[in-house]
C-alpha atoms as one frame of an Amber mdcrd trajectory, in Angstrom:
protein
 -68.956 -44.285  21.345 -66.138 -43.201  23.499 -65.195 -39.600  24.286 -61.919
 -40.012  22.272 -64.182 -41.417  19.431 -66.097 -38.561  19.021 -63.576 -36.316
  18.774 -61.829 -38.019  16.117 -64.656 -38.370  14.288 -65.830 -34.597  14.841
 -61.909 -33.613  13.365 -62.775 -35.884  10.334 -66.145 -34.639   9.212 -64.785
 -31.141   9.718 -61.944 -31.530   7.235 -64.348 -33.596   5.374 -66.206 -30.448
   4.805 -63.348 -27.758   4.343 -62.095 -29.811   1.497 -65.961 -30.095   0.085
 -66.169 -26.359   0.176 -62.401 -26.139  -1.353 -63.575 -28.641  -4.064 -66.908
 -27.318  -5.001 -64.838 -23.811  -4.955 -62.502 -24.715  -7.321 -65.021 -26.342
  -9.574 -67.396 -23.409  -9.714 -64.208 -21.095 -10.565 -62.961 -23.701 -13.879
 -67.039 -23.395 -14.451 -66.323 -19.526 -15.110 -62.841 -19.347 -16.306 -63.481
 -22.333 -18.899 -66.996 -21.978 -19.807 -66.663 -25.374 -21.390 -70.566 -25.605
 -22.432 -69.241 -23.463 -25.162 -67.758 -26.290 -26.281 -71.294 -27.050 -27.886
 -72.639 -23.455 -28.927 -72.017 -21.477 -31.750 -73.240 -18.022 -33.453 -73.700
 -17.443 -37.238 -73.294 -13.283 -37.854 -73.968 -12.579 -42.238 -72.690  -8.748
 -42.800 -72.874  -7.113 -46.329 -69.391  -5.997 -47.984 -69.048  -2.409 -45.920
 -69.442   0.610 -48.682 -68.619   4.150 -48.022 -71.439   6.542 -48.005 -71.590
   8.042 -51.590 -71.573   4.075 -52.936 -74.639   3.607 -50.572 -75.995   6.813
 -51.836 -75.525   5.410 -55.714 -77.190   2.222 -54.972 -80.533   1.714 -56.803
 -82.697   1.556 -53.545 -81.411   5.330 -52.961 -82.153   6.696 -56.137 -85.491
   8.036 -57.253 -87.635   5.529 -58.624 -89.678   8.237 -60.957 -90.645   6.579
 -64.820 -87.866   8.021 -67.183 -89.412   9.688 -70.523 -90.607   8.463 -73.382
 -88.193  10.467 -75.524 -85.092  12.183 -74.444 -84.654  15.742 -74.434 -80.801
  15.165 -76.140 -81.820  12.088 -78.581 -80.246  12.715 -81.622 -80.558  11.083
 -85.108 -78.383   8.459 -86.421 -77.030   8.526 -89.312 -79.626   5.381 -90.495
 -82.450   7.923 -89.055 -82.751   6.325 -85.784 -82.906   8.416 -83.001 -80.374
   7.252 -79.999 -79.301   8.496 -76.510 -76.486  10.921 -75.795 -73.599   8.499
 -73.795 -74.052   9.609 -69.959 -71.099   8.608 -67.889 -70.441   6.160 -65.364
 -70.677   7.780 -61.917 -70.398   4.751 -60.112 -67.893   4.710 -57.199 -65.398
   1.991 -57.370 -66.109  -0.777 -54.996 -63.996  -1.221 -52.509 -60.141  -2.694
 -53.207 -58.586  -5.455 -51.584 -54.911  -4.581 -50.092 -53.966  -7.936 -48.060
 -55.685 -11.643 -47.595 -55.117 -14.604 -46.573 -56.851 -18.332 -45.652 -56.833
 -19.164 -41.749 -54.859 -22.153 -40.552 -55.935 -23.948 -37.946 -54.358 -23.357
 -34.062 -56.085 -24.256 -30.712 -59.040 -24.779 -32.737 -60.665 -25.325 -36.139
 -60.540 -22.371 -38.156 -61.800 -21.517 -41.727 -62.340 -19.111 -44.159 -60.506
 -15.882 -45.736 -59.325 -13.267 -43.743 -59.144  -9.690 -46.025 -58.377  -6.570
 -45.532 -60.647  -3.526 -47.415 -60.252   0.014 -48.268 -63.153   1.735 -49.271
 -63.829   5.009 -52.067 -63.717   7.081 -48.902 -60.297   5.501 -47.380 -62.141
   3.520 -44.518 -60.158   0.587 -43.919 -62.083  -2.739 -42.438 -61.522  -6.083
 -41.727 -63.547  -8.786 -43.322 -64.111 -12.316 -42.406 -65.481 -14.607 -45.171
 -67.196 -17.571 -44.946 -65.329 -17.676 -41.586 -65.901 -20.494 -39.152 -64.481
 -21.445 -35.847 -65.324 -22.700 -32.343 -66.485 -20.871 -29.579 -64.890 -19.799
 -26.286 -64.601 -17.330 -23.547 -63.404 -13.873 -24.369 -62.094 -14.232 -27.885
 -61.067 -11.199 -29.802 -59.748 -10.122 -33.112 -56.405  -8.802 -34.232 -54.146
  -8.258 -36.368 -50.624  -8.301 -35.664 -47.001  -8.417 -36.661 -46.487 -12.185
 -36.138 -46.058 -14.957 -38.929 -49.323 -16.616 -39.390 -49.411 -20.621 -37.525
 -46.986 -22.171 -35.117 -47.181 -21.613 -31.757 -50.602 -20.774 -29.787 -49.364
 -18.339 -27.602 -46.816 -15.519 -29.089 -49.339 -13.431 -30.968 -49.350 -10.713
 -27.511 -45.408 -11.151 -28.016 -45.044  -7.883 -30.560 -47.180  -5.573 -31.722
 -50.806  -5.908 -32.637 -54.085  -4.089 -32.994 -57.310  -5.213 -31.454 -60.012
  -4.946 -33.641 -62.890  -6.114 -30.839 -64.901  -9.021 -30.119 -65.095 -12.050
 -32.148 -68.803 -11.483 -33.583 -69.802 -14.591 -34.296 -68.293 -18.178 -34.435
 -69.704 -18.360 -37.966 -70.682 -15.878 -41.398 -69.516 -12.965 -43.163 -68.402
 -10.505 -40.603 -66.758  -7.025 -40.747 -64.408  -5.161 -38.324 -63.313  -1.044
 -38.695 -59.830  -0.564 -38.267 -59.169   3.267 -36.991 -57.909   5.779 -39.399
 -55.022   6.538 -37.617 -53.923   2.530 -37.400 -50.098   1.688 -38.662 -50.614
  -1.311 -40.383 -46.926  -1.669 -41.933 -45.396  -4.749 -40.488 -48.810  -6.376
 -39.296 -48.530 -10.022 -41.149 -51.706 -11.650 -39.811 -55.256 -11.339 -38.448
 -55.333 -13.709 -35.113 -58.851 -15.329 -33.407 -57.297 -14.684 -29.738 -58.598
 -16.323 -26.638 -57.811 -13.226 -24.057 -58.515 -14.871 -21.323 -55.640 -18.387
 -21.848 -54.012 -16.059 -24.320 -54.313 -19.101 -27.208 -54.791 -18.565 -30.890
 -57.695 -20.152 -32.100 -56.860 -19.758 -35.656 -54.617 -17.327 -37.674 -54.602
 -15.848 -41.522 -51.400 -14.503 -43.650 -52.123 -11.081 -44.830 -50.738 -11.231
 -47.918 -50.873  -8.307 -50.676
């Protein structure tokens, strides 16, 4: 091999290997930034209906368990002779009341389930998924926000919205806290958001 052809061929496998590093490089980074084996997982999270503290302090696994009397102290006769109970009243807190839901609509990806808003006795407000179901993907969040549920992917960051925190799960019954101090006049819809493409995966009218 001449001098000449070594040289060309020493050029060659040197750009040969800049644009192998270059490739592999860029592979590696739509690895990270695409996660695309998460295409193929999922995560089921189950969460009880959130209570406030005095309805978890009335339910039967908080209150004493001791046998109740044979007899009570204020029985009182009736007028056929029988003795009966004094009415005791309900002290029961209210569950909690519903102020907004909605069904998602499908967006980037499938989406399912109801979407509800909760206040509880105690005025905590929360978020609750039910039987919610979607697909995974990299850094997805949940929020509720002042656009129109559907349409396009991409305008839910466009006005104003509240970020309620990671998605917890792909799948289940899942609850999110929104602060005490949160506005939520003019919010119109909860939002799976993909942070990271800024995509909707799925969205859910709030409706009252």
């Amino acid at each position: 091999m001449t001098r000449r052809k070594q040289g060309l061929w020493r050029r060659r496998r040197g750009v040969l290997t800049v644009v192998t590093v270059l490739v592999t490089a860029a592979v590696a980074g739509g690895l990270v930034a695409f996660e695309p084996w998460r295409l193929f997982t999922s995560s089921t999270v189950n969460e009880e209906i959130p209570v406030s503290v005095a309805e978890e302090a009335a339910t039967p696994s908080a209150r004493s368990t001791a046998p109740s009397p044979t007899r009570s102290a204020s029985a009182t006769p009736s007028p056929t002779g029988t003795a009966s109970a004094s009415p005791t009243p309900d002290d029961t807190p209210a569950g909690p009341r519903e102020l907004a839901s909605g069904q998602f609509v499908t967006q980037e990806h499938e989406t399912t389930g109801t979407a509800r808003i909760l206040r509880l006795a105690d005025g905590e407000r929360y978020l609750r998924l039910d039987t919610f179901s979607t697909s995974d993907g990299p850094d997805l969040h949940v929020w509720i926000t002042d656009q129109a549920a559907g349409g396009s992917w991409g305008k839910y960051d466009d006005g104003r919205f509240l970020r309620l925190g990671e998605l917890k799960g792909t799948d289940g019954n899942q609850n999110y806290r929104i602060p005490a101090d949160a506005d939520l006049a003019g919010l119109r819809s909860v939002v799976i958001w993909c942070d990271r493409f800024n995509v909707a995966f799925g969205s859910a009218p709030l409706e009252s």
